[in-house]
mmCIF file of C-alpha atoms and ligand atoms in Angstrom:
data_model
loop_
_atom_site.group_PDB
_atom_site.id
_atom_site.type_symbol
_atom_site.label_atom_id
_atom_site.label_comp_id
_atom_site.label_asym_id
_atom_site.label_seq_id
_atom_site.Cartn_x
_atom_site.Cartn_y
_atom_site.Cartn_z
ATOM 1 C CA MET R 1 -72.831 129.116 -67.646
ATOM 2 C CA ARG R 2 -74.986 126.004 -67.468
ATOM 3 C CA LEU R 3 -73.164 122.841 -66.532
ATOM 4 C CA ASN R 4 -73.922 121.115 -69.841
ATOM 5 C CA ALA R 5 -72.580 124.109 -71.790
ATOM 6 C CA PHE R 6 -69.459 124.100 -69.616
ATOM 7 C CA LEU R 7 -68.825 120.411 -70.357
ATOM 8 C CA ALA R 8 -69.450 120.934 -74.066
ATOM 9 C CA ARG R 9 -67.074 123.895 -74.187
ATOM 10 C CA ALA R 10 -64.396 121.959 -72.381
ATOM 11 C CA GLY R 11 -64.729 119.255 -75.052
ATOM 12 C CA VAL R 12 -65.951 116.584 -72.615
ATOM 13 C CA ALA R 13 -69.184 115.787 -74.452
ATOM 14 C CA SER R 14 -71.929 117.298 -76.581
ATOM 15 C CA ARG R 15 -74.576 119.148 -74.594
ATOM 16 C CA ARG R 16 -77.004 116.273 -74.909
ATOM 17 C CA ARG R 17 -74.427 113.707 -73.818
ATOM 18 C CA ALA R 18 -73.404 116.070 -71.002
ATOM 19 C CA ASP R 19 -77.015 116.091 -69.799
ATOM 20 C CA GLU R 20 -76.922 112.307 -69.684
ATOM 21 C CA LEU R 21 -73.711 112.371 -67.633
ATOM 22 C CA ILE R 22 -75.293 114.886 -65.252
ATOM 23 C CA LYS R 23 -78.504 112.860 -64.912
ATOM 24 C CA ALA R 24 -76.434 109.766 -64.218
ATOM 25 C CA GLY R 25 -74.864 111.623 -61.270
ATOM 26 C CA ARG R 26 -71.368 111.349 -62.736
ATOM 27 C CA VAL R 27 -70.657 115.101 -62.626
ATOM 28 C CA SER R 28 -69.784 117.003 -59.470
ATOM 29 C CA VAL R 29 -69.350 120.724 -58.868
ATOM 30 C CA ASN R 30 -67.212 121.672 -55.869
ATOM 31 C CA GLY R 31 -67.798 118.200 -54.461
ATOM 32 C CA GLU R 32 -71.596 118.229 -54.830
ATOM 33 C CA THR R 33 -73.463 116.223 -57.444
ATOM 34 C CA GLY R 34 -74.284 118.508 -60.367
ATOM 35 C CA GLN R 35 -77.860 119.009 -61.528
ATOM 36 C CA LEU R 36 -79.209 119.936 -64.966
ATOM 37 C CA ASN R 37 -79.813 123.505 -63.778
ATOM 38 C CA THR R 38 -76.436 123.913 -62.009
ATOM 39 C CA VAL R 39 -74.600 127.043 -63.118
ATOM 40 C CA VAL R 40 -70.798 127.131 -63.004
ATOM 41 C CA GLY R 41 -68.415 130.078 -62.983
ATOM 42 C CA ALA R 42 -64.698 130.585 -63.445
ATOM 43 C CA ARG R 43 -63.795 129.455 -59.946
ATOM 44 C CA ASP R 44 -65.834 126.252 -59.684
ATOM 45 C CA ARG R 45 -64.197 122.833 -59.723
ATOM 46 C CA VAL R 46 -66.008 120.427 -62.020
ATOM 47 C CA GLU R 47 -65.279 116.701 -62.031
ATOM 48 C CA VAL R 48 -66.553 113.861 -64.210
ATOM 49 C CA ASP R 49 -66.166 110.434 -62.611
ATOM 50 C CA GLY R 50 -63.857 112.058 -60.073
ATOM 51 C CA GLN R 51 -61.523 113.535 -62.734
ATOM 52 C CA GLU R 52 -61.202 117.302 -62.827
ATOM 53 C CA VAL R 53 -62.309 118.897 -66.099
ATOM 54 C CA GLN R 54 -59.653 121.234 -67.438
ATOM 55 C CA ARG R 55 -61.251 124.519 -68.282
ATOM 56 C CA GLN R 56 -60.432 126.580 -71.329
ATOM 57 C CA ARG R 57 -57.550 128.988 -71.065
ATOM 58 C CA LEU R 58 -58.995 132.463 -70.669
ATOM 59 C CA ARG R 59 -57.987 134.764 -73.455
ATOM 60 C CA TYR R 60 -58.172 138.551 -73.774
ATOM 61 C CA VAL R 61 -57.491 140.220 -77.106
ATOM 62 C CA LEU R 62 -57.426 143.865 -78.163
ATOM 63 C CA LEU R 63 -58.331 144.376 -81.812
ATOM 64 C CA HIS R 64 -57.953 147.485 -83.926
ATOM 65 C CA LYS R 65 -61.277 147.081 -85.671
ATOM 66 C CA PRO R 66 -61.156 148.277 -89.261
ATOM 67 C CA ALA R 67 -64.147 149.781 -91.067
ATOM 68 C CA GLY R 68 -66.481 147.435 -92.953
ATOM 69 C CA VAL R 69 -66.237 144.615 -90.422
ATOM 70 C CA VAL R 70 -69.203 143.697 -88.224
ATOM 71 C CA THR R 71 -69.053 143.164 -84.457
ATOM 72 C CA THR R 72 -70.913 139.874 -84.393
ATOM 73 C CA ALA R 73 -69.793 136.284 -84.618
ATOM 74 C CA ARG R 74 -71.790 135.709 -87.819
ATOM 75 C CA ASP R 75 -73.361 138.110 -90.301
ATOM 76 C CA PRO R 76 -76.451 137.131 -92.305
ATOM 77 C CA GLN R 77 -75.240 139.427 -95.102
ATOM 78 C CA GLY R 78 -71.906 137.616 -95.221
ATOM 79 C CA ARG R 79 -69.779 140.610 -94.285
ATOM 80 C CA PRO R 80 -66.430 139.936 -92.563
ATOM 81 C CA THR R 81 -66.614 139.690 -88.772
ATOM 82 C CA VAL R 82 -64.306 140.818 -85.990
ATOM 83 C CA VAL R 83 -64.172 137.225 -84.704
ATOM 84 C CA ALA R 84 -62.592 136.101 -87.974
ATOM 85 C CA LEU R 85 -59.857 138.721 -87.511
ATOM 86 C CA VAL R 86 -58.589 137.058 -84.332
ATOM 87 C CA PRO R 87 -56.602 133.922 -85.149
ATOM 88 C CA GLY R 88 -55.892 131.109 -82.717
ATOM 89 C CA GLU R 89 -57.655 129.234 -79.978
ATOM 90 C CA PRO R 90 -59.669 129.426 -77.869
ATOM 91 C CA ARG R 91 -62.188 131.456 -79.786
ATOM 92 C CA VAL R 92 -63.065 134.858 -78.346
ATOM 93 C CA VAL R 93 -66.128 137.040 -78.793
ATOM 94 C CA PRO R 94 -66.490 140.819 -78.703
ATOM 95 C CA VAL R 95 -67.396 142.747 -75.556
ATOM 96 C CA GLY R 96 -70.014 145.255 -76.635
ATOM 97 C CA ARG R 97 -70.342 146.566 -80.140
ATOM 98 C CA LEU R 98 -68.953 149.028 -82.628
ATOM 99 C CA ASP R 99 -70.914 149.955 -85.738
ATOM 100 C CA ALA R 100 -69.661 148.401 -88.989
ATOM 101 C CA ASP R 101 -68.227 151.742 -90.127
ATOM 102 C CA THR R 102 -66.640 152.583 -86.749
ATOM 103 C CA THR R 103 -62.946 151.824 -86.296
ATOM 104 C CA GLY R 104 -60.847 151.392 -83.177
ATOM 105 C CA ALA R 105 -60.335 149.578 -79.893
ATOM 106 C CA LEU R 106 -62.427 146.454 -79.388
ATOM 107 C CA LEU R 107 -61.917 143.880 -76.650
ATOM 108 C CA LEU R 108 -62.627 140.212 -77.323
ATOM 109 C CA THR R 109 -62.574 137.475 -74.704
ATOM 110 C CA ASN R 110 -63.948 134.062 -73.717
ATOM 111 C CA ASP R 111 -64.138 135.193 -70.078
ATOM 112 C CA GLY R 112 -67.912 135.442 -69.809
ATOM 113 C CA GLN R 113 -67.876 136.815 -66.282
ATOM 114 C CA LEU R 114 -65.587 139.705 -67.115
ATOM 115 C CA ALA R 115 -67.425 140.403 -70.383
ATOM 116 C CA HIS R 116 -70.705 140.569 -68.506
ATOM 117 C CA ARG R 117 -69.291 142.990 -65.957
ATOM 118 C CA LEU R 118 -67.651 145.249 -68.537
ATOM 119 C CA GLY R 119 -70.840 145.321 -70.582
ATOM 120 C CA HIS R 120 -73.039 146.174 -67.614
ATOM 121 C CA PRO R 121 -74.184 149.823 -67.525
ATOM 122 C CA ARG R 122 -73.600 149.946 -63.759
ATOM 123 C CA TYR R 123 -69.926 149.236 -64.254
ATOM 124 C CA GLY R 124 -69.688 152.283 -66.562
ATOM 125 C CA VAL R 125 -66.564 151.415 -68.530
ATOM 126 C CA GLU R 126 -64.848 154.484 -69.953
ATOM 127 C CA LYS R 127 -64.801 154.728 -73.744
ATOM 128 C CA THR R 128 -63.034 157.434 -75.718
ATOM 129 C CA TYR R 129 -64.205 158.332 -79.206
ATOM 130 C CA VAL R 130 -62.772 160.643 -81.823
ATOM 131 C CA ALA R 131 -65.382 161.867 -84.282
ATOM 132 C CA GLU R 132 -64.968 163.709 -87.519
ATOM 133 C CA ILE R 133 -68.077 165.801 -87.829
ATOM 134 C CA GLU R 134 -69.868 168.023 -90.238
ATOM 135 C CA GLY R 135 -69.137 171.653 -89.375
ATOM 136 C CA ASP R 136 -67.129 172.655 -86.336
ATOM 137 C CA ALA R 137 -68.009 172.385 -82.646
ATOM 138 C CA ASP R 138 -67.973 175.604 -80.622
ATOM 139 C CA GLU R 139 -67.749 175.819 -76.828
ATOM 140 C CA GLU R 140 -71.519 175.968 -76.424
ATOM 141 C CA THR R 141 -71.940 172.735 -78.396
ATOM 142 C CA LEU R 142 -69.228 171.035 -76.343
ATOM 143 C CA GLN R 143 -70.962 172.135 -73.159
ATOM 144 C CA ARG R 144 -74.273 170.672 -74.356
ATOM 145 C CA LEU R 145 -72.520 167.363 -75.024
ATOM 146 C CA ARG R 146 -70.972 167.467 -71.535
ATOM 147 C CA ASP R 147 -74.270 168.263 -69.832
ATOM 148 C CA GLY R 148 -76.306 165.672 -71.745
ATOM 149 C CA VAL R 149 -78.501 165.825 -74.819
ATOM 150 C CA GLU R 150 -81.946 164.336 -75.452
ATOM 151 C CA LEU R 151 -81.593 161.230 -77.602
ATOM 152 C CA GLY R 152 -85.188 160.069 -77.856
ATOM 153 C CA ASP R 153 -84.562 157.282 -75.326
ATOM 154 C CA GLY R 154 -83.537 159.696 -72.576
ATOM 155 C CA VAL R 155 -80.869 162.297 -71.953
ATOM 156 C CA SER R 156 -77.243 161.200 -72.307
ATOM 157 C CA ALA R 157 -75.265 161.033 -69.072
ATOM 158 C CA PRO R 158 -72.595 163.634 -68.316
ATOM 159 C CA ALA R 159 -69.605 163.164 -70.605
ATOM 160 C CA ARG R 160 -66.266 164.774 -71.330
ATOM 161 C CA ALA R 161 -66.016 166.594 -74.630
ATOM 162 C CA ARG R 162 -63.241 168.586 -76.237
ATOM 163 C CA ARG R 163 -62.409 169.965 -79.650
ATOM 164 C CA LEU R 164 -59.304 168.385 -81.187
ATOM 165 C CA GLY R 165 -59.211 170.543 -84.294
ATOM 166 C CA ARG R 166 -61.446 171.802 -87.038
ATOM 167 C CA GLY R 167 -64.359 169.332 -87.367
ATOM 168 C CA ARG R 168 -62.842 166.893 -84.840
ATOM 169 C CA VAL R 169 -64.094 166.230 -81.340
ATOM 170 C CA GLU R 170 -63.215 163.778 -78.620
ATOM 171 C CA LEU R 171 -65.982 162.354 -76.433
ATOM 172 C CA VAL R 172 -65.401 160.285 -73.311
ATOM 173 C CA LEU R 173 -68.485 158.311 -72.280
ATOM 174 C CA HIS R 174 -69.425 155.911 -69.526
ATOM 175 C CA GLU R 175 -72.562 154.629 -71.199
ATOM 176 C CA GLY R 176 -72.944 152.626 -74.361
ATOM 177 C CA ARG R 177 -76.320 153.028 -75.969
ATOM 178 C CA LYS R 178 -76.810 152.021 -79.567
ATOM 179 C CA HIS R 179 -75.236 154.537 -81.994
ATOM 180 C CA GLN R 180 -74.775 156.806 -79.004
ATOM 181 C CA VAL R 181 -71.977 159.028 -80.283
ATOM 182 C CA LYS R 182 -73.572 159.464 -83.683
ATOM 183 C CA ARG R 183 -76.913 160.273 -82.057
ATOM 184 C CA MET R 184 -75.367 162.745 -79.601
ATOM 185 C CA LEU R 185 -73.532 164.631 -82.309
ATOM 186 C CA ALA R 186 -76.503 164.592 -84.676
ATOM 187 C CA ALA R 187 -78.614 165.995 -81.826
ATOM 188 C CA VAL R 188 -76.338 169.033 -81.560
ATOM 189 C CA GLY R 189 -76.355 169.577 -85.332
ATOM 190 C CA HIS R 190 -73.039 167.942 -86.261
ATOM 191 C CA PRO R 191 -73.598 164.559 -87.921
ATOM 192 C CA VAL R 192 -70.640 162.188 -87.715
ATOM 193 C CA ALA R 193 -68.698 161.511 -90.901
ATOM 194 C CA ARG R 194 -66.179 159.114 -89.308
ATOM 195 C CA LEU R 195 -65.973 157.562 -85.893
ATOM 196 C CA HIS R 196 -62.996 155.985 -84.148
ATOM 197 C CA ARG R 197 -62.716 154.561 -80.623
ATOM 198 C CA SER R 198 -59.259 155.439 -79.362
ATOM 199 C CA ALA R 199 -59.577 153.823 -75.926
ATOM 200 C CA TYR R 200 -61.705 151.236 -74.154
ATOM 201 C CA ALA R 201 -61.489 150.740 -70.375
ATOM 202 C CA GLY R 202 -58.013 152.275 -70.350
ATOM 203 C CA LEU R 203 -56.764 150.141 -73.257
ATOM 204 C CA THR R 204 -55.320 152.142 -76.128
ATOM 205 C CA LEU R 205 -54.259 150.902 -79.541
ATOM 206 C CA GLY R 206 -50.614 151.985 -79.385
ATOM 207 C CA GLY R 207 -49.037 150.938 -82.666
ATOM 208 C CA LEU R 208 -51.704 148.378 -83.639
ATOM 209 C CA GLU R 209 -52.582 148.739 -87.324
ATOM 210 C CA PRO R 210 -56.225 148.454 -88.453
ATOM 211 C CA GLY R 211 -57.101 144.745 -88.581
ATOM 212 C CA ALA R 212 -54.287 143.757 -86.203
ATOM 213 C CA CYS R 213 -54.746 142.433 -82.678
ATOM 214 C CA ARG R 214 -52.689 141.547 -79.617
ATOM 215 C CA GLU R 215 -53.129 139.517 -76.455
ATOM 216 C CA LEU R 216 -53.459 141.619 -73.299
ATOM 217 C CA GLU R 217 -50.658 141.570 -70.735
ATOM 218 C CA PRO R 218 -51.547 140.053 -67.344
ATOM 219 C CA PHE R 219 -51.413 143.496 -65.681
ATOM 220 C CA GLU R 220 -53.932 144.794 -68.209
ATOM 221 C CA VAL R 221 -56.321 141.925 -67.457
ATOM 222 C CA GLU R 222 -55.898 142.576 -63.744
ATOM 223 C CA ALA R 223 -56.743 146.251 -64.282
ATOM 224 C CA LEU R 224 -59.917 145.280 -66.154
ATOM 225 C CA ARG R 225 -60.908 142.960 -63.303
ATOM 226 C CA THR R 226 -60.310 145.447 -60.530
ATOM 227 C CA GLY R 227 -61.311 148.414 -62.739
HETATM 228 N N1 LIG L 301 -71.378 155.249 -80.835
HETATM 229 C C1 LIG L 301 -71.772 155.114 -82.121
HETATM 230 O O1 LIG L 301 -72.592 155.875 -82.611
HETATM 231 N N2 LIG L 301 -71.253 154.115 -82.847
HETATM 232 C C2 LIG L 301 -70.326 153.252 -82.364
HETATM 233 O O2 LIG L 301 -69.867 152.374 -83.097
HETATM 234 C C3 LIG L 301 -69.924 153.413 -81.028
HETATM 235 C C4 LIG L 301 -70.465 154.416 -80.287
#
């Protein structure tokens, strides 16, 4: 993040005032005088007038997203947001997106570096979805889902797919295109009636009720980092 944003986040000064501090040469990053275009990450040491700036505690939260809640920080239509469901400080933001009507595992964090990595297609985080569909999926349909289906913006990557019961399938994906599960199932003739994400990057909901959240354990954060 830009140095002025870092200082603003840490509560040192507004962005504009931070720019003034930087221009005045009062801010250093790892011992070097900071510039307006200096970018700082989680491991950099930032000082103002020789005093180290305490960074925000990094926070990682798993939310059981309920239906009807949007995965953005603010909604122009005034619908409730996932951010508002996570009490306490510092504020965290969602990693990736679930549709408003999709329920399930959603990670929120203020660790921008980790969020960027997890959201990057190259990293290929594993996501498990359970879909209730119209009709029932036979073996041929499941195989098409595994092999990849044409979605209009390219063929979906190989996935795992299995039937859980009548009208219920589980899909395990490593990509995250917009409305991907709904589009994949619609493409094989089984529109989704309900969609739930049961796992994200190895994190499962356990006993978390819809709308409830919990802080991750240190070993869980470590697993996300080393993934
Ligand atoms: N795929 C979808 O279609 N919707 C979601 O919310 C997540 C994955």
